[in-house]
Coordinates of C-alpha atoms in Angstrom, one line a residue:
M1 CA -17.8 -26.0 -6.8
A2 CA -21.5 -25.6 -7.0
T3 CA -23.0 -23.2 -9.5
S4 CA -24.6 -21.0 -6.9
S5 CA -21.4 -20.7 -4.9
N6 CA -19.5 -19.9 -8.1
L7 CA -22.1 -17.2 -8.9
T8 CA -21.7 -15.8 -5.4
F9 CA -17.9 -15.4 -5.8
R10 CA -18.4 -13.8 -9.2
V11 CA -20.6 -11.1 -7.7
I12 CA -18.2 -10.6 -4.8
F13 CA -15.1 -10.3 -7.0
S14 CA -16.9 -8.0 -9.4
I15 CA -17.9 -5.6 -6.6
L16 CA -14.5 -5.7 -5.0
I17 CA -12.5 -5.3 -8.3
T18 CA -14.7 -2.3 -9.3
S19 CA -14.3 -0.7 -5.9
D20 CA -10.5 -1.4 -6.0
V21 CA -10.0 0.4 -9.4
I22 CA -12.3 3.3 -8.6
G23 CA -11.2 3.8 -5.0
N24 CA -7.5 3.7 -5.7
T25 CA -7.8 5.9 -8.8
L26 CA -9.5 8.5 -6.6
G27 CA -6.8 8.0 -4.0
V28 CA -4.1 8.8 -6.6
L29 CA -6.1 11.8 -7.9
T30 CA -6.6 13.1 -4.3
V31 CA -2.8 13.2 -3.7
M32 CA -1.8 14.5 -7.1
R33 CA -4.4 17.4 -7.1
S34 CA -3.4 18.5 -3.6
K35 CA -0.5 20.9 -3.2
T36 CA -0.1 19.7 0.4
L37 CA -0.2 16.0 -0.1
R38 CA 2.0 15.8 -3.2
T39 CA 4.8 17.4 -1.2
T40 CA 4.6 14.9 1.6
P41 CA 6.5 11.6 1.2
T42 CA 3.9 9.4 3.1
Y43 CA 1.2 10.5 0.7
L44 CA 3.4 10.0 -2.4
L45 CA 4.2 6.5 -1.1
L46 CA 0.5 6.1 -0.7
T47 CA 0.1 7.0 -4.3
N48 CA 2.5 4.2 -5.3
L49 CA 0.5 1.9 -3.1
C50 CA -2.7 2.8 -4.8
C51 CA -1.1 2.3 -8.3
A52 CA 0.0 -1.2 -7.2
N53 CA -3.5 -1.9 -6.0
I54 CA -5.0 -0.8 -9.3
L55 CA -2.7 -3.3 -11.0
V56 CA -3.9 -6.0 -8.7
G57 CA -7.6 -5.2 -9.5
V58 CA -7.2 -5.0 -13.3
F59 CA -5.2 -8.2 -13.7
F60 CA -7.0 -10.1 -11.0
I61 CA -10.1 -10.2 -13.2
P62 CA -9.3 -13.2 -15.5
T63 CA -8.7 -15.6 -12.6
A64 CA -11.3 -14.1 -10.3
Y65 CA -14.1 -16.2 -12.0
V66 CA -15.6 -13.0 -13.4
I67 CA -14.7 -13.6 -17.1
N68 CA -12.4 -16.6 -16.7
D69 CA -14.9 -19.0 -18.4
A70 CA -14.8 -16.8 -21.5
S71 CA -11.0 -17.1 -21.9
T72 CA -9.9 -18.7 -25.1
Y73 CA -6.3 -19.3 -26.3
P74 CA -5.0 -19.0 -29.9
N75 CA -3.5 -22.0 -31.7
S76 CA -0.1 -20.5 -31.6
S77 CA 1.9 -21.7 -28.6
I78 CA 3.8 -18.5 -28.4
A79 CA 0.7 -16.3 -28.4
A80 CA -1.1 -18.6 -25.9
G81 CA 2.0 -18.5 -23.7
F82 CA 2.0 -14.7 -23.8
L83 CA -1.6 -14.7 -22.6
C84 CA -0.7 -17.0 -19.8
K85 CA 2.2 -14.9 -18.7
F86 CA 0.6 -11.4 -18.9
V87 CA -3.2 -11.7 -19.0
T88 CA -5.0 -14.8 -17.7
Q89 CA -2.9 -16.0 -14.8
S90 CA -2.7 -12.9 -12.5
T91 CA 1.1 -12.8 -12.6
L92 CA 0.9 -9.0 -12.9
S93 CA -1.5 -9.0 -9.9
W94 CA 1.2 -10.7 -7.8
T95 CA 3.7 -8.1 -9.1
G96 CA 1.4 -5.4 -7.8
L97 CA 1.0 -7.1 -4.5
Q98 CA 4.7 -7.4 -4.0
A99 CA 5.2 -3.7 -4.9
A100 CA 2.5 -2.9 -2.4
V101 CA 4.1 -4.9 0.4
F102 CA 7.5 -3.2 -0.3
T103 CA 5.8 0.2 -0.2
L104 CA 4.1 -0.6 3.2
V105 CA 7.5 -1.3 4.7
V106 CA 8.9 1.9 3.3
I107 CA 6.0 3.9 4.8
A108 CA 6.7 2.3 8.2
F109 CA 10.4 3.3 7.9
E110 CA 9.5 6.8 6.8
R111 CA 7.1 7.3 9.7
Y112 CA 9.8 5.9 12.1
F113 CA 12.4 8.4 11.0
V114 CA 10.1 11.3 11.0
V115 CA 8.8 10.6 14.5
V116 CA 11.7 8.9 16.3
H117 CA 14.7 10.3 14.6
P118 CA 13.6 13.6 12.9
R119 CA 17.1 15.0 12.7
S120 CA 18.5 11.9 11.0
E121 CA 20.1 12.6 7.6
Y122 CA 19.7 9.0 6.6
G123 CA 15.9 9.1 7.0
R124 CA 15.4 12.4 5.2
F125 CA 13.5 12.0 1.9
T126 CA 14.4 14.1 -1.1
R127 CA 12.8 13.8 -4.5
R128 CA 15.7 11.7 -5.8
K129 CA 15.6 9.3 -2.9
L130 CA 11.8 8.9 -3.1
N131 CA 12.0 8.2 -6.9
I132 CA 14.7 5.6 -6.2
V133 CA 12.5 3.9 -3.5
I134 CA 9.4 3.8 -5.7
A135 CA 11.4 2.5 -8.7
G136 CA 13.0 0.0 -6.4
S137 CA 9.6 -1.3 -5.2
W138 CA 8.7 -2.2 -8.7
L139 CA 12.1 -3.7 -9.6
Y140 CA 11.9 -5.8 -6.5
A141 CA 8.4 -7.0 -7.4
I142 CA 9.4 -7.9 -11.0
V143 CA 12.4 -9.9 -9.9
F144 CA 10.4 -11.7 -7.2
V145 CA 7.8 -12.9 -9.6
L146 CA 10.2 -13.6 -12.5
P147 CA 10.0 -17.4 -12.1
D148 CA 6.3 -17.1 -12.9
F149 CA 6.9 -15.0 -16.0
V150 CA 9.7 -17.2 -17.2
T151 CA 8.1 -20.6 -16.7
Q152 CA 4.4 -19.9 -17.3
T153 CA 3.4 -21.8 -20.5
Y154 CA 0.2 -23.1 -22.2
D155 CA -0.2 -26.8 -22.1
V156 CA -2.1 -27.8 -25.2
T157 CA -3.0 -31.3 -24.0
Q158 CA -4.5 -30.0 -20.7
G159 CA -5.9 -26.9 -22.3
K160 CA -4.6 -24.6 -19.5
C161 CA -1.7 -22.6 -18.4
T162 CA 0.9 -24.4 -16.3
N163 CA 4.3 -24.1 -14.5
E164 CA 6.6 -27.0 -14.9
W165 CA 8.1 -26.9 -11.4
T166 CA 9.5 -29.6 -9.2
I167 CA 7.9 -30.2 -5.7
T168 CA 11.1 -29.0 -4.1
F169 CA 11.1 -25.7 -6.0
K170 CA 7.4 -25.2 -5.4
T171 CA 7.9 -25.6 -1.7
F172 CA 10.9 -23.3 -1.7
Y173 CA 9.1 -20.6 -3.7
A174 CA 6.0 -20.8 -1.5
T175 CA 8.1 -20.5 1.7
L176 CA 9.9 -17.5 0.2
W177 CA 6.5 -15.8 -0.4
L178 CA 5.4 -16.5 3.2
L179 CA 8.6 -15.0 4.6
S180 CA 8.9 -12.0 2.2
C181 CA 5.2 -11.1 2.2
G182 CA 4.1 -12.3 5.6
V183 CA 6.5 -13.0 8.4
L184 CA 9.4 -10.5 7.8
P185 CA 7.3 -7.4 6.8
L186 CA 5.0 -7.9 9.7
I187 CA 7.9 -8.2 12.2
I188 CA 9.6 -5.1 10.7
M189 CA 6.4 -3.0 10.7
G190 CA 5.4 -4.2 14.1
V191 CA 8.7 -3.2 15.7
L192 CA 8.8 0.2 13.9
F193 CA 5.2 1.1 14.8
S194 CA 5.7 0.1 18.4
K195 CA 8.7 2.5 18.6
I196 CA 6.6 5.2 16.9
H197 CA 3.8 4.7 19.4
R198 CA 6.1 4.8 22.4
K199 CA 7.9 8.0 21.1
I200 CA 4.6 9.9 20.5
S201 CA 3.3 8.8 23.9
Q202 CA 6.4 10.0 25.7
S203 CA 6.5 13.3 23.8
W204 CA 2.8 13.9 24.5
K205 CA 3.4 13.6 28.2
T206 CA 6.3 16.1 28.3
E207 CA 5.4 18.6 25.5
T208 CA 3.4 21.6 26.6
A209 CA 3.7 24.0 23.6
I210 CA 0.4 24.1 21.6
S211 CA 2.1 24.0 18.2
Q212 CA 4.2 21.0 19.1
R213 CA 1.2 19.1 20.5
A214 CA -0.6 19.9 17.3
L215 CA 2.4 18.5 15.4
L216 CA 2.3 15.3 17.5
T217 CA -1.5 15.0 16.8
A218 CA -0.9 15.2 13.1
R219 CA 1.9 12.6 13.3
R220 CA -0.2 10.3 15.4
R221 CA -3.1 10.4 13.0
L222 CA -0.9 9.6 10.0
S223 CA 1.0 6.9 11.8
H224 CA -2.3 5.4 13.0
S225 CA -3.6 5.2 9.5
A226 CA -0.5 3.3 8.4
L227 CA -0.8 1.0 11.4
V228 CA -4.4 0.1 10.5
V229 CA -3.4 -0.6 6.9
M230 CA -0.7 -3.0 8.3
V231 CA -3.2 -4.9 10.4
I232 CA -5.6 -5.2 7.5
Y233 CA -2.7 -6.4 5.4
A234 CA -1.8 -9.1 7.9
V235 CA -5.4 -10.4 8.2
S236 CA -5.7 -10.4 4.4
W237 CA -2.4 -11.9 3.3
L238 CA -1.5 -14.5 5.9
P239 CA -4.4 -17.0 5.0
N240 CA -3.5 -17.1 1.3
L241 CA 0.3 -17.4 2.0
V242 CA -0.2 -20.3 4.4
M243 CA -2.6 -22.0 2.0
Y244 CA -0.2 -21.5 -0.9
L245 CA 2.6 -23.2 1.1
I246 CA 0.4 -26.1 2.1
D247 CA -1.0 -26.6 -1.4
N248 CA 2.5 -26.7 -2.9
I249 CA 3.6 -29.3 -0.4
S250 CA 0.5 -31.6 -0.6
S251 CA -1.8 -30.3 -3.4
T252 CA -4.6 -29.9 -0.8
F253 CA -6.6 -27.2 -2.5
S254 CA -8.0 -26.7 -6.0
E255 CA -8.8 -23.5 -7.8
Q256 CA -12.5 -24.2 -7.3
D257 CA -12.1 -24.7 -3.5
V258 CA -14.2 -22.3 -1.4
L259 CA -11.3 -21.7 1.1
Y260 CA -9.0 -21.0 -1.8
L261 CA -11.4 -18.5 -3.3
T262 CA -12.0 -16.9 0.1
S263 CA -8.3 -16.3 0.5
H264 CA -8.2 -14.6 -2.9
T265 CA -11.2 -12.5 -1.7
L266 CA -9.3 -11.3 1.2
L267 CA -6.4 -10.3 -1.0
I268 CA -8.5 -8.2 -3.3
L269 CA -10.3 -6.8 -0.3
Y270 CA -7.0 -5.6 1.1
S271 CA -6.2 -3.8 -2.1
T272 CA -9.7 -2.2 -2.1
V273 CA -9.8 -0.7 1.4
I274 CA -6.5 1.2 1.5
P275 CA -7.8 4.6 0.3
F276 CA -10.9 4.2 2.4
V277 CA -8.8 3.7 5.5
Y278 CA -7.1 7.0 4.9
L279 CA -10.4 8.7 4.0
G280 CA -11.9 7.5 7.3
L281 CA -8.9 8.2 9.6
D282 CA -6.8 10.9 8.1
E283 CA -8.3 14.4 8.2
Q284 CA -5.8 15.9 5.8
F285 CA -6.6 13.2 3.3
Q286 CA -10.3 13.9 3.9
A287 CA -9.9 17.6 3.2
S288 CA -8.0 16.9 0.0
F289 CA -10.6 14.4 -1.1
K290 CA -13.4 16.9 -0.6
A291 CA -11.3 19.5 -2.6
L292 CA -11.1 16.9 -5.4
F293 CA -14.7 17.5 -6.1
S294 CA -14.5 21.3 -5.6
R295 CA -12.2 24.1 -6.5
G296 CA -10.3 23.9 -3.1
N297 CA -6.6 23.4 -2.8
G298 CA -6.8 20.4 -0.4
V299 CA -5.6 22.4 2.7
M300 CA -7.8 22.1 5.7
P301 CA -9.4 25.4 6.4
S302 CA -9.1 27.0 9.8
A303 CA -12.8 26.8 10.5
E304 CA -12.7 23.0 10.4
L305 CA -10.2 23.1 13.3
E306 CA -12.0 25.5 15.6
G307 CA -13.7 24.0 18.6
R308 CA -11.8 20.7 18.3
D309 CA -10.9 18.9 21.5
D310 CA -7.8 17.0 20.4
G311 CA -4.9 19.3 21.3
V312 CA -4.9 21.2 18.0
A313 CA -4.9 25.0 18.4
K314 CA -8.0 26.9 17.2
G315 CA -7.5 28.9 14.0
V316 CA -4.4 26.9 12.9
T317 CA -4.2 25.6 9.3
M318 CA -2.9 22.2 8.7
A319 CA -0.7 22.2 5.6
T320 CA 1.5 19.1 6.0
S321 CA 1.7 16.1 8.2
F322 CA 5.0 17.3 9.7
V323 CA 4.6 21.0 10.4
L324 CA 1.6 22.8 11.8
T325 CA 1.9 26.6 12.0
A326 CA -0.3 29.6 11.3
R327 CA 1.6 30.4 8.1
A328 CA 2.2 26.8 6.9
D329 CA -0.4 27.0 4.1
T330 CA 1.4 29.8 2.4
E331 CA 4.8 28.2 2.8
A332 CA 4.2 24.8 1.1
P333 CA 7.5 23.8 -0.7
S334 CA 7.4 24.1 -4.4
S335 CA 10.3 21.8 -5.3
Y336 CA 11.6 18.4 -4.4
D337 CA 15.2 19.2 -5.4
I338 CA 16.3 19.9 -1.8
P339 CA 15.5 17.9 1.4
I340 CA 12.2 19.5 2.2
W341 CA 10.6 16.9 4.5
G342 CA 11.0 15.4 7.9
A343 CA 13.8 16.9 9.9
D344 CA 14.0 20.1 7.8
M345 CA 10.4 20.9 8.3
D346 CA 10.7 20.2 12.0
E347 CA 13.7 22.5 12.3
K348 CA 11.7 25.2 10.6
S349 CA 8.9 24.8 13.0
D350 CA 11.2 24.9 16.0
A351 CA 12.8 28.1 14.7
E352 CA 9.5 29.8 14.3
N353 CA 8.2 28.7 17.6
S354 CA 11.3 30.0 19.4

């Protein structure tokens, strides 16, 4: 690849990686500093997504042609192999990407149960269940990339890190990546979000109570943010997954190929934009982000809702994505030890409205 083109990708990767780390770190802080967001499962799952994206950014650096040319390996084969496994070959980045995909699917299921089946015991999140899901996302990611961790070694004769895989295994592994990170998640999320959209549209046509329409508005915004993230994920991931499969079958692309680097650019771009999507589309996240730089508590003040023409009652304070009542900001749950989300919050709202 030409030097000027190489320099261009260095600059692009440097900007995106910096934005990735800073943006996702602010996303985590926004949720953790907000009493409202850190008691809502979607935002806690968003925190896990941001942590995965930070891992992507940090360990994408060595192979992002930012500092790759400066990489040197020790004479010890064990030490050199360790660097290949954990530092210079982006294996931990792929771990973060797998955890992020898993989390996106969980967010879609969480939104589905809250909107379509709010009374379902199965879809109700407790702290224990949420901890299991988050831990499961990382266990799944580690197991999936285990072949890379196990087989990655340093080839002294070639002076680079390699995987000694047969063509058959390469093709199988690349196909597995395409299915697990591309085809299946997109089908699952597409079906779930279509059902969510249909349910909200139907409820909006029949619901007349102001508080319930406000609840639907909040749910629609949060689901819309997750849907936009899914679309960005599809556009960013599919090119690289398809190229990875083609390359493992026919060795079409090299690491210096412009198309190959462009596909990696889309991957890091996806990891970068997630918190900015929520910042641009989710008013609750916006309010909490503003409070991060002030002494506010992250709850949207009533004044910000007055005069709005979106079905939200004037003078109502938004405290969670699931319940919208005049007293909600003083009733934020203080413990995860009981089922506090989803159906329980909806039942509480129904009782107060009646």
